[in-house]
XYZ file of C-alpha atoms in Angstrom:
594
model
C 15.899 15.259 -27.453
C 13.281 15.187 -24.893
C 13.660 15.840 -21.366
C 11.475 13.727 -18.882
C 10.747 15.158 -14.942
C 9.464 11.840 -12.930
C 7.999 13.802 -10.271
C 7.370 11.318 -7.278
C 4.979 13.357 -5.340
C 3.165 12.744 -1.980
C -0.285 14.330 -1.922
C -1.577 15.393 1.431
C -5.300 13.649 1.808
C -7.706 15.614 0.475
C -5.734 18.978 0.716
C -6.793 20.095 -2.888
C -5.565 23.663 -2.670
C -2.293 22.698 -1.298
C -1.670 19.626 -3.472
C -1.896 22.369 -6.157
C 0.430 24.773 -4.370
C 3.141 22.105 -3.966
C 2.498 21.106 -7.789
C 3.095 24.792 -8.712
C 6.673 24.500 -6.289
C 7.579 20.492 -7.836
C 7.443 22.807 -11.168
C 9.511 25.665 -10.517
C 11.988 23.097 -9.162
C 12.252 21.696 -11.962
C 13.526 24.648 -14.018
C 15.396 26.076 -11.187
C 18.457 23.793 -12.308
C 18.715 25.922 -15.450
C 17.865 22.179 -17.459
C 14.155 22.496 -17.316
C 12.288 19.476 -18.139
C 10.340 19.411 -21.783
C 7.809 17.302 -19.509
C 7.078 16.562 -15.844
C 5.378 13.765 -15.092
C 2.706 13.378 -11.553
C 1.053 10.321 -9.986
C -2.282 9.165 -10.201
C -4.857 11.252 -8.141
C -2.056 13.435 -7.422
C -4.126 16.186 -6.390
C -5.956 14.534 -3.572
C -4.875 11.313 -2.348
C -5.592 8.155 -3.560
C -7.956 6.533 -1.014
C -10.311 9.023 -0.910
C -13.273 6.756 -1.244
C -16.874 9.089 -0.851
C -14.981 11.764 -0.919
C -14.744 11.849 -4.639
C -17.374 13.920 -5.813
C -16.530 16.559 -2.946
C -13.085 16.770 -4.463
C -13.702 16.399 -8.041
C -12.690 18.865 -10.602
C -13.582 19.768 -14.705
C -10.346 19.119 -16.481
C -10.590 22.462 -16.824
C -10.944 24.322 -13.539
C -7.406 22.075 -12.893
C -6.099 23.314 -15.894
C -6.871 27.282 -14.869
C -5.546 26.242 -11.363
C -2.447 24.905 -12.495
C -1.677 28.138 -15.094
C -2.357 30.340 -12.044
C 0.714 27.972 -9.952
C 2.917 28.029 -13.268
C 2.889 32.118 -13.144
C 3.475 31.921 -9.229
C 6.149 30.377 -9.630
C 7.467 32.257 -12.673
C 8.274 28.786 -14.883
C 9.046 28.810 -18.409
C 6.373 27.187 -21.071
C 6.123 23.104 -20.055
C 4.035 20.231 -20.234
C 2.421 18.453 -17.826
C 0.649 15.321 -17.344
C -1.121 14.975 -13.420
C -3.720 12.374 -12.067
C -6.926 13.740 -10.579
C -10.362 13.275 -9.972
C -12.356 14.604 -12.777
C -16.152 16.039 -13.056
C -17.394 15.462 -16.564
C -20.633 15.639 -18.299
C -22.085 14.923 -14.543
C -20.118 11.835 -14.141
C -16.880 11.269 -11.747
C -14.062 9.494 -13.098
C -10.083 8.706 -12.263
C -8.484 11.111 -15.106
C -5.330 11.886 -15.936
C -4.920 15.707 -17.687
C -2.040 16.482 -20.188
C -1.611 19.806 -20.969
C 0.737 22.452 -21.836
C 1.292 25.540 -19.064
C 2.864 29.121 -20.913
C 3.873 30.108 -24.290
C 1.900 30.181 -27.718
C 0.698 26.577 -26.752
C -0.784 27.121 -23.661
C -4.035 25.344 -23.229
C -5.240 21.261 -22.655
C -3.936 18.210 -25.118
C -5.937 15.832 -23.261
C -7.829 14.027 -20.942
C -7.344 10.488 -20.504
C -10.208 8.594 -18.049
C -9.016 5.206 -16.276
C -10.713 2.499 -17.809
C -9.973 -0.806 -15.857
C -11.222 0.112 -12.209
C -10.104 -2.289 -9.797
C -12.303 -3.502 -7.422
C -11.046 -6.293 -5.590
C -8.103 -6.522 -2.380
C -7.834 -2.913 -1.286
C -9.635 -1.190 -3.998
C -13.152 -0.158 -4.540
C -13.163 2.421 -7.561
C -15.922 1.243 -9.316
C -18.241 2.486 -5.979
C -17.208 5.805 -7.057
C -15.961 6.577 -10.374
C -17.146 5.727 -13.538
C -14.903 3.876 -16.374
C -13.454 5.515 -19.086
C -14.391 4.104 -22.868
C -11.203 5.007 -25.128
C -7.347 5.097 -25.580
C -6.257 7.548 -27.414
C -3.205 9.009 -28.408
C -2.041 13.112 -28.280
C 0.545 15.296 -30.062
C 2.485 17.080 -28.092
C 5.484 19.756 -29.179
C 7.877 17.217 -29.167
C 6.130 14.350 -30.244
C 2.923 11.866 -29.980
C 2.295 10.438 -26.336
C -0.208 8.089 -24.471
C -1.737 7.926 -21.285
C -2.574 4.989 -19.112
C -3.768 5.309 -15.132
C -2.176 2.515 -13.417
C -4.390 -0.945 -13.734
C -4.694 0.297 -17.962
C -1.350 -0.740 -18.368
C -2.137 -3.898 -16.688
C -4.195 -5.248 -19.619
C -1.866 -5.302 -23.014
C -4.579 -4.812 -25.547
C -4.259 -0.411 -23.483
C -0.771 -0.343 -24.202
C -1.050 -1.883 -28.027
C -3.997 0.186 -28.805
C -1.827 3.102 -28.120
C 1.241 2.186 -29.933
C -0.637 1.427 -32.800
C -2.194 4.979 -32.709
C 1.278 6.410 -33.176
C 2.679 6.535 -29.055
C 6.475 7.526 -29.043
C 6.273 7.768 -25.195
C 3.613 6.144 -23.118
C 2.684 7.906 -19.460
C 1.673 5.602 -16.858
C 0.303 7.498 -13.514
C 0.225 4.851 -10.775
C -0.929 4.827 -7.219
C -0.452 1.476 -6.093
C 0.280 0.331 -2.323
C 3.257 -1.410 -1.860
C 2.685 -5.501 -0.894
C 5.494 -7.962 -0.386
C 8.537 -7.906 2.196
C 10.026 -11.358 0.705
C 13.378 -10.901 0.242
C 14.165 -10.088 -3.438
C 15.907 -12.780 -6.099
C 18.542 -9.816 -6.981
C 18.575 -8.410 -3.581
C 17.670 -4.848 -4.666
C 15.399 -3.752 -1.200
C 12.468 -3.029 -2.942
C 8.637 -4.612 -2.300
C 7.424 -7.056 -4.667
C 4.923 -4.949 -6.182
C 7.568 -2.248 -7.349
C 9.661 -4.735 -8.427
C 6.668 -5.776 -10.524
C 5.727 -2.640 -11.792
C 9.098 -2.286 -13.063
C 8.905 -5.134 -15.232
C 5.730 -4.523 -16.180
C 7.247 -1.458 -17.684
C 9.638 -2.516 -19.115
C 7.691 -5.364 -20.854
C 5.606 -2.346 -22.575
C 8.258 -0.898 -23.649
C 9.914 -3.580 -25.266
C 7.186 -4.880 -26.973
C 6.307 -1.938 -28.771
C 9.058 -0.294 -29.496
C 8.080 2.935 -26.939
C 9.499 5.156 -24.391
C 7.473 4.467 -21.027
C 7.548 6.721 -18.272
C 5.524 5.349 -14.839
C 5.040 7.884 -12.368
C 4.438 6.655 -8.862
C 2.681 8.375 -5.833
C 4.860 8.007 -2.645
C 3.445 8.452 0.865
C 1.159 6.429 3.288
C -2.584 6.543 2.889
C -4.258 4.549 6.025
C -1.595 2.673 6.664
C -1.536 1.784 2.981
C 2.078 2.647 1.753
C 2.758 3.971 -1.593
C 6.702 2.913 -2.286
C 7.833 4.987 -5.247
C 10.217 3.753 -7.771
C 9.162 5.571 -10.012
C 10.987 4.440 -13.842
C 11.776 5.860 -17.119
C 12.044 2.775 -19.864
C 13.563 3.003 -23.015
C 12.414 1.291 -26.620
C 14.501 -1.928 -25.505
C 12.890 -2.283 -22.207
C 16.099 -0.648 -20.352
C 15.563 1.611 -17.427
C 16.933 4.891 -17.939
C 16.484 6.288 -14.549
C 15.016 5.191 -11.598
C 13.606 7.073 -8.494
C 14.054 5.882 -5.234
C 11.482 4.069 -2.851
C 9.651 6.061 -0.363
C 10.845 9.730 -1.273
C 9.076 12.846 -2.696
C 11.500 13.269 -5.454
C 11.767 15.091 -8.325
C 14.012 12.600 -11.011
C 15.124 13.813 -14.441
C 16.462 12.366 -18.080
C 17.019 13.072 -21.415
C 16.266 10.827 -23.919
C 15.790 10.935 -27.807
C 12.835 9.906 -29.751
C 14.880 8.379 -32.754
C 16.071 5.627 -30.629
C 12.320 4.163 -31.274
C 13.570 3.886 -34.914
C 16.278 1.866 -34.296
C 14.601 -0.518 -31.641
C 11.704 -0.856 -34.027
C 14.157 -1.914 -36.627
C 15.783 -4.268 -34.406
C 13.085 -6.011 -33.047
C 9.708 -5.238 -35.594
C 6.932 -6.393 -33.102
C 4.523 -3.337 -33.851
C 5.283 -3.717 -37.338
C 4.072 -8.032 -37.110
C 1.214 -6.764 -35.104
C -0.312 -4.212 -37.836
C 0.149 -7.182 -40.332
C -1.428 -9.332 -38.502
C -4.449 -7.644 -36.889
C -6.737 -7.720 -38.956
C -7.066 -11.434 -39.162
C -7.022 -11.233 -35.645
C -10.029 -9.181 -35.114
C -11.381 -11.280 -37.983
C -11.107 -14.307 -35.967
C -11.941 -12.917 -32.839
C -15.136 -11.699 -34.624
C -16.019 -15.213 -35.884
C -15.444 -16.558 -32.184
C -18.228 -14.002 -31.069
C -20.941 -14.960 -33.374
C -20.365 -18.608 -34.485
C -18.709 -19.465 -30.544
C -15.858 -21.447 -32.367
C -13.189 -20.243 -34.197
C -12.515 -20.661 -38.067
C -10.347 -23.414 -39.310
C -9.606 -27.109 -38.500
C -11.779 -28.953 -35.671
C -9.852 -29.871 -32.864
C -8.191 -32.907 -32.153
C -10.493 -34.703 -30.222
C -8.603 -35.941 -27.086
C -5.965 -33.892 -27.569
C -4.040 -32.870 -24.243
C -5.942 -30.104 -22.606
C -4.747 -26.855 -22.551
C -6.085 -25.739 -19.136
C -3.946 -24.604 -16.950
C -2.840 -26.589 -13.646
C -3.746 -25.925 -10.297
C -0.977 -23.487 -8.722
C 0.892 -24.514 -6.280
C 0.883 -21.348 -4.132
C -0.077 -18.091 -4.141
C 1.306 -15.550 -7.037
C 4.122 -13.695 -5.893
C 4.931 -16.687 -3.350
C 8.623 -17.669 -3.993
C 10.310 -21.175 -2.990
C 11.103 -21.786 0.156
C 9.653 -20.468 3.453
C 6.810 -17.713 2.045
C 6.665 -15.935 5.417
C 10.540 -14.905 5.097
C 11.338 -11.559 5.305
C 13.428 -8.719 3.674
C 14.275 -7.519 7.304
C 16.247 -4.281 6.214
C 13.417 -3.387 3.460
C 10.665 -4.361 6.399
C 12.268 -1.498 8.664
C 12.606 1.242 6.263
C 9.020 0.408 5.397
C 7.987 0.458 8.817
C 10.129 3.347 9.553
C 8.514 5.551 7.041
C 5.324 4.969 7.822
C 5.443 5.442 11.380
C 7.127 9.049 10.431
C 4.258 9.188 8.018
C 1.135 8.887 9.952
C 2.484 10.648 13.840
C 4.667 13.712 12.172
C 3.304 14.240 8.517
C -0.898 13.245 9.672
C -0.688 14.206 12.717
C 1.826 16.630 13.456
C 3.070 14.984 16.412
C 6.842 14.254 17.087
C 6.651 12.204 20.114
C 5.408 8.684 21.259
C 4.799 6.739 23.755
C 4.284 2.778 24.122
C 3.240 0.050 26.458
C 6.972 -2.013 27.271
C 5.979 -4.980 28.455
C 9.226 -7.420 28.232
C 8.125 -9.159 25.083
C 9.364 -8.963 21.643
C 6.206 -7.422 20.068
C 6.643 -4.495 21.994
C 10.601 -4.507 21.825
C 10.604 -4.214 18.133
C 8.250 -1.489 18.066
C 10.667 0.570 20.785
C 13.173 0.106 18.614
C 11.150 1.359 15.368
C 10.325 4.135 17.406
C 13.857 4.883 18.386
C 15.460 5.040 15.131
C 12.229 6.597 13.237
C 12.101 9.500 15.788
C 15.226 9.742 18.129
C 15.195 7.759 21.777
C 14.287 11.225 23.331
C 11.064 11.869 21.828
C 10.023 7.914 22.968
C 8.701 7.392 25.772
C 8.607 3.982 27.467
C 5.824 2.692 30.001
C 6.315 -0.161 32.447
C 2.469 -1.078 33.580
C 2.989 -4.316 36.516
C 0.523 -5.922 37.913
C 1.256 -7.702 41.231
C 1.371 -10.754 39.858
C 3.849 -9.979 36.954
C 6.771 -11.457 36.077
C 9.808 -9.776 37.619
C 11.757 -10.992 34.202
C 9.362 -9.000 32.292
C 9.737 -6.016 34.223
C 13.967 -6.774 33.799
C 13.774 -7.489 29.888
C 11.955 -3.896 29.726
C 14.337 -2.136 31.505
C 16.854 -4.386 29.112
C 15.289 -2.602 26.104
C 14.869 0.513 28.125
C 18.668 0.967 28.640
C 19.906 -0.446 25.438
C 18.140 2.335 23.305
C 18.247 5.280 26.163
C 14.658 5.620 25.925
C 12.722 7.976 28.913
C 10.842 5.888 30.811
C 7.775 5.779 33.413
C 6.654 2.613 35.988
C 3.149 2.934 36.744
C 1.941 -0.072 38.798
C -1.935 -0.534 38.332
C -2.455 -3.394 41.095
C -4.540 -0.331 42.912
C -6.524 0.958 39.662
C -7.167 -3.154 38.712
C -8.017 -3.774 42.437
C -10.379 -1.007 43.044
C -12.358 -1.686 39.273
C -12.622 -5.042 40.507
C -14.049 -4.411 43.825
C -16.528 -2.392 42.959
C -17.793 -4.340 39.998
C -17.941 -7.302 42.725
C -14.997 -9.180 43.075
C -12.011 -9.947 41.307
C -13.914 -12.701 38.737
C -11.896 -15.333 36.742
C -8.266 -14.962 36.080
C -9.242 -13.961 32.699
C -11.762 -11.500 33.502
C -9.028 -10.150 35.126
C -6.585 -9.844 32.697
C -9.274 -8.561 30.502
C -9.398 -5.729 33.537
C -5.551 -5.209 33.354
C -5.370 -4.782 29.982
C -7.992 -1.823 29.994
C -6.109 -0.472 32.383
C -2.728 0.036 30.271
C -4.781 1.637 28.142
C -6.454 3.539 30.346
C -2.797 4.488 31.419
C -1.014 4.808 28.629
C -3.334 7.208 26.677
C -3.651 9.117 29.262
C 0.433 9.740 29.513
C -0.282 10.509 26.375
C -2.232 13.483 27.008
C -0.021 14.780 29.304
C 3.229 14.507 27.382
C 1.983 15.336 23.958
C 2.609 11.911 22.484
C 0.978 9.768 20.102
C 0.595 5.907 21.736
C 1.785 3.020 19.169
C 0.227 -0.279 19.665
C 2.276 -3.830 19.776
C -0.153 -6.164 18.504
C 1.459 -8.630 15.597
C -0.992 -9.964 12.682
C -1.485 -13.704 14.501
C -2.464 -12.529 17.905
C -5.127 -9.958 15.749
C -6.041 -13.275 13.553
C -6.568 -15.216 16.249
C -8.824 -12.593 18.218
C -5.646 -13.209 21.162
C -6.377 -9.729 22.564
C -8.729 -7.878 25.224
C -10.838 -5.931 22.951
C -10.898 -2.068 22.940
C -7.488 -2.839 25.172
C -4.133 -4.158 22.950
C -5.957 -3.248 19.757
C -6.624 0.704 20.825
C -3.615 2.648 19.828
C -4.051 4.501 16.714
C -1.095 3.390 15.058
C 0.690 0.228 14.739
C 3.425 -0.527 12.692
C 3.469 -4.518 13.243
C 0.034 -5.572 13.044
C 0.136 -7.003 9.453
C 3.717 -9.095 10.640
C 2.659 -12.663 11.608
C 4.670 -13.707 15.414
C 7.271 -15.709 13.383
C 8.001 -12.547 10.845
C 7.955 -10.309 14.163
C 11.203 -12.814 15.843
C 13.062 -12.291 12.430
C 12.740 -7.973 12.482
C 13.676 -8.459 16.185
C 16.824 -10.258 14.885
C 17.924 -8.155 12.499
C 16.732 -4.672 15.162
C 19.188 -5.971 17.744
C 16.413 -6.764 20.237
C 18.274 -8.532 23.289
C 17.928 -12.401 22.884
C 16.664 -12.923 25.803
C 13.956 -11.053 24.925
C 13.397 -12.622 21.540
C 14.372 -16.330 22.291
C 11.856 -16.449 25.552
C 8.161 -18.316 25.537
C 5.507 -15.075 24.339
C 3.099 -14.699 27.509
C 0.602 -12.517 27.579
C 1.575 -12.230 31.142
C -1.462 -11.640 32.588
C -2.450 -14.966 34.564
C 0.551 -16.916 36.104
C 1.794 -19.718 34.147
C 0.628 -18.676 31.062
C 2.037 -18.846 27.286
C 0.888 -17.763 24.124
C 1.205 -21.745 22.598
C 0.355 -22.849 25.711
C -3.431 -21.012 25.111
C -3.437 -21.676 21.164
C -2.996 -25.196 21.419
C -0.266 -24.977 18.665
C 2.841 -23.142 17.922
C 3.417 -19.696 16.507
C 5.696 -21.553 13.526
C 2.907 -23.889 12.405
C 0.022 -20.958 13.106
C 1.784 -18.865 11.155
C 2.316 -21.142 7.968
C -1.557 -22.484 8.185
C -2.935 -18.745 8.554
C -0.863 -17.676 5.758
C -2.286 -20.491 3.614
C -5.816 -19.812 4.428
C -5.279 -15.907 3.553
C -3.809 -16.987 0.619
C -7.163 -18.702 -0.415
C -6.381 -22.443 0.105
C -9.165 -24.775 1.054
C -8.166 -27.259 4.243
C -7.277 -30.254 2.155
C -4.698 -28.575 0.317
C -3.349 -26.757 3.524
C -3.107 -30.620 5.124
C -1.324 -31.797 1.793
C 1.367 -29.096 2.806
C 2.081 -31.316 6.338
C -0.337 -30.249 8.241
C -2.672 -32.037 10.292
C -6.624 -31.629 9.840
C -6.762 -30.828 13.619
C -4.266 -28.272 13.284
C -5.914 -26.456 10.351
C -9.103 -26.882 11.933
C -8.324 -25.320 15.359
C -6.423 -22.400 13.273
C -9.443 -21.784 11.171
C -11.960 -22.011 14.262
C -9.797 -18.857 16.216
C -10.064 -17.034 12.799
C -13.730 -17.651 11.827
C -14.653 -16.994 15.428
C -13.072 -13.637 16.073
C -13.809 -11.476 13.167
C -16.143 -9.989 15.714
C -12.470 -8.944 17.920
C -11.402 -7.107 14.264
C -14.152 -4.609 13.706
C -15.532 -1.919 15.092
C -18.937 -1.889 17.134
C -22.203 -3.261 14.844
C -24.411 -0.603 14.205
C -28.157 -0.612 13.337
C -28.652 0.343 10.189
C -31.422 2.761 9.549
C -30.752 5.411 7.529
C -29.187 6.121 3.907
C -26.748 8.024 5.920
C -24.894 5.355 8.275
C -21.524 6.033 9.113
C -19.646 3.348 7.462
C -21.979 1.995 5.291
C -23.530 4.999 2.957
C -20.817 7.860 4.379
C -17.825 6.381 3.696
C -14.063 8.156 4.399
C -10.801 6.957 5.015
C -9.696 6.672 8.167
C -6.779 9.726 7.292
C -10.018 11.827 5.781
């Protein structure tokens, strides 16, 4: 029998040393139950972080200075003789690389079994590993005590010929270290509240393990990198593609089974896939060998005008169900939300308290209620900012929101501040100008309550007013953290829903409220429900024709696209000249939680 530790861990960025230290702690939990694992199991780049980005060759290790770091935590902590398998970034033969380490800590074994390197780098979306780490060139399998094992760094299990070539090398259990944010807040087909991607992983798993007749064990890092939000799940998968156990989303968790080796026998026996493969292969590779040197391959000449084989053109994006593709999960979208607002103000930055700009719409009602139920009503603080020419209902549906969650609260009325900018710049300007100056002026305001209370300011922005460059810069978009920004207006109505947000709040025309009159649609030309849709297409990759095919009209995608393509500008920070090999940004590249 072997006995399997999925240890869900949650590195803090860049913290080497203590990464190490909680490592050394993860494994004397492990044994502490009396049941210690055979095997315990850590994410990918488990020692640092993930995103970590130039930082790599500062925080690069040998496979062997980890594996002397690690023996020094498994005598801290007084642990029996156990394996280990742990993502980290490794320094080899010069050359940085994304590496995974098996070894075995105590006892007459002590000492490394291996060192797998990640060979598929992704570099596309999010990622950008090829900038700084080099491929690995093999798969290889390892003996261990108990058996013969594999190891795979997330995107290598994404490409089958990884998990075959290991199999076929004699695999009983294949390792899978993963670090892979979390995308997708669709509601799920069996309901289970977990993002797409896990959901994906899981299958992707189990698929693995199915086909090949293996145990699979897929260690996930949990955690919030840059807003980026690792979800867990981590999954143990037996020879039939069954999950054994399964960890649960967003914890640091420490998840444990016991499984036996011989059940490979009987799947195998079952269901002979290897076994066709190793038959088979060699004609394969024969074939595929003929296709690289002759460009066709061997026997008959195809059918000429015979149906093609290519595929069609999709009709939406992968991952995109039926239905409306903007629908949300809303009880998965607040635990996500939840957890990484407690992620980036407690964990990053050791605050416990925040404060937030209320201004009577539902942007800013949602995130007061995030707040509330992430860190208690009494450690959020609420800020009413009027200008004399505000609303009076927006001032009311604050208070609304206000009273309903027993938030403190402050009203700070910045006619005077506005008035006297405007004065002495030379006159009050155009309504927008200022609006622009009112806006700056909330800021101005509300980070500097922040000083005084010790509280971290959350911003209210959702993802179409930030599309559609609908903000005053260095104004809406300055708070540090923002739960909501990647939640298109229509998405933002639904959370509100499902929060409790008064309806008044939520059913009301969006105003920016800063010039009399004014509405959100009213300035866009279009509504939030048909911006929304369009936007999503054209994130999604879809050229204008095909967005009109969907019922849209070519004025509508074309005023949609102008407000994006003219306001990427609104979505970066200041342009720089570049002069140097040195520029911030461009050459020295960190994280924005490094």
């Amino acid at each position: 029998m072997l006995r399997v530790a999925l240890a869900q861990f949650r590195p803090r960025k860049a913290a080497y040393a203590e990464n190490l230290e909680r490592i050394g702690d993860a494994i004397g939990a492990a044994g502490s139950s009396g049941d210690q694992p055979d095997l315990v199991v850590f994410p990918e780049a488990a020692t640092t972080g993930y995103f970590v980005e130039g930082g790599v060759r500062e925080l690069a290790r040998t496979a062997e200075q980890l594996f002397a770091d690690l023996a020094v935590q498994h005598r801290r902590v007084g642990a029996a003789p156990i394996d280990l398998v742990v993502g980290f970034y490794e320094l080899w033969n010069t050359r940085l690389y994304n590496s995974a380490l098996a070894a075995t800590l105590g006892g007459p074994a002590h000492g490394i079994r291996h060192v797998h390197r990640k060979i598929f780098l992704p570099t596309y979306g999010v990622f950008d590993e090829e900038r700084f780490v080099e491929p690995g060139r093999w798969m290889q399998a390892f003996d261990m005590s108990w058996g013969r094992a594999a190891v795979m760094v997330c995107e290598d299990a994404w490409h089958s010929i990884v998990p075959t070539m290991a199999a076929l090398d004699g695999a009983q259990l294949l390792i899978v270290l993963c670090a892979s944010p979390a995308r997708g807040i669709q509601p799920a087909i069996d309901g289970d509240g977990r993002p797409q991607s896990a959901v994906r992983w899981e299958r992707t798993a189990q698929a693995i393990a199915a086909e090949h007749g293996v145990f699979v064990a897929l260690a996930h890092l949990v955690g919030f990198e840059g807003g980026k939000g690792f979800p867990g799940g981590s999954v143990l998968v037996d020879p039939r593609g069954e999950v054994v156990v399964r960890s649960p989303i967003f914890e640091d968790t420490l998840t444990t089974a016991t499984v036996g080796l011989d059940e490979i026998v009987r799947a195998r026996s079952d269901e002979p896939l290897l076994s066709d493969l190793e038959t088979h292969l060699p004609h394969l590779l024969d074939a595929l060998t003929a296709r690289r040197e002759t460009g066709r391959l061997p026997g008959p000449a195809p059918v000429v005008g015979a149906a093609s084989a290519a595929p069609s053109p999709r009709q939406r994006p992968v991952g995109a169900r039926a239905g409306d593709p903007l629908a949300i999960d809303p009880e998965l979208t607040e635990r996500w939300l939840s957890e990484f607002l407690r992620d980036e103000v407690e964990r990053r930055r050791g605050f416990s308290r925040v404060v937030l700009g209320l201004s009577g719409g539902v942007d800013s009602a949602v995130v007061a209620h995030l707040a509330a139920r992430t860190f208690g009503a009494a450690n959020v603080t609420a800020v009413r900012m009027p200008y004399r020419s505000s609303s009076a209902a927006s001032l009311e549906h604050a208070q609304l929101v206000i009273d309903q969650l027993g938030l403190a609260s402050r009203t700070i009325d910045i006619s005077e501040g506005v008035d006297g900018i405007a004065r002495a710049i030379g006159g009050s300007g155009s309504p927008g100008r200022l609006g622009n100056v009112m806006a700056r002026m909330r800021m101005i305001t509300l980070f500097d309550l922040s000083a005084e209370i010790g509280a971290i300011p959350l911003g209210t922005g959702n993802k179409t007013e930030r599309l559609f460059g609908y903000f005053t810069w260095h104004a809406d978009d300055s708070p540090p953290v923002n739960p909501i920004g990647d939640l298109f207006k229509t998405q933002v109505w639904a959370l509100a829903r499902h929060l409790g947000v008064p309806s008044v709040i939520v059913d009301k025309a969006p105003t920016a409220d800063l010039v009399a009159g004014q509405t959100d649609e009213g300035d866009f030309g279009i509504s939030y429900g048909r911006a929304d849709l369009i936007l999503h297409w054209i994130l999604s990759g879809y050229r204008d024709e095909a967005i009109v095919a969907r019922g849209f009209t070519e004025a509508e995608v074309a005023l949609v696209r102008r407000r994006v393509d003219s306001t990427h500008w609104k979505r970066r920070l200041p342009t720089v000249a570049m002069v140097s090999a040195t520029a911030i940004g461009e050459f020295y590249l960190r994280p924005v939680d490094y």
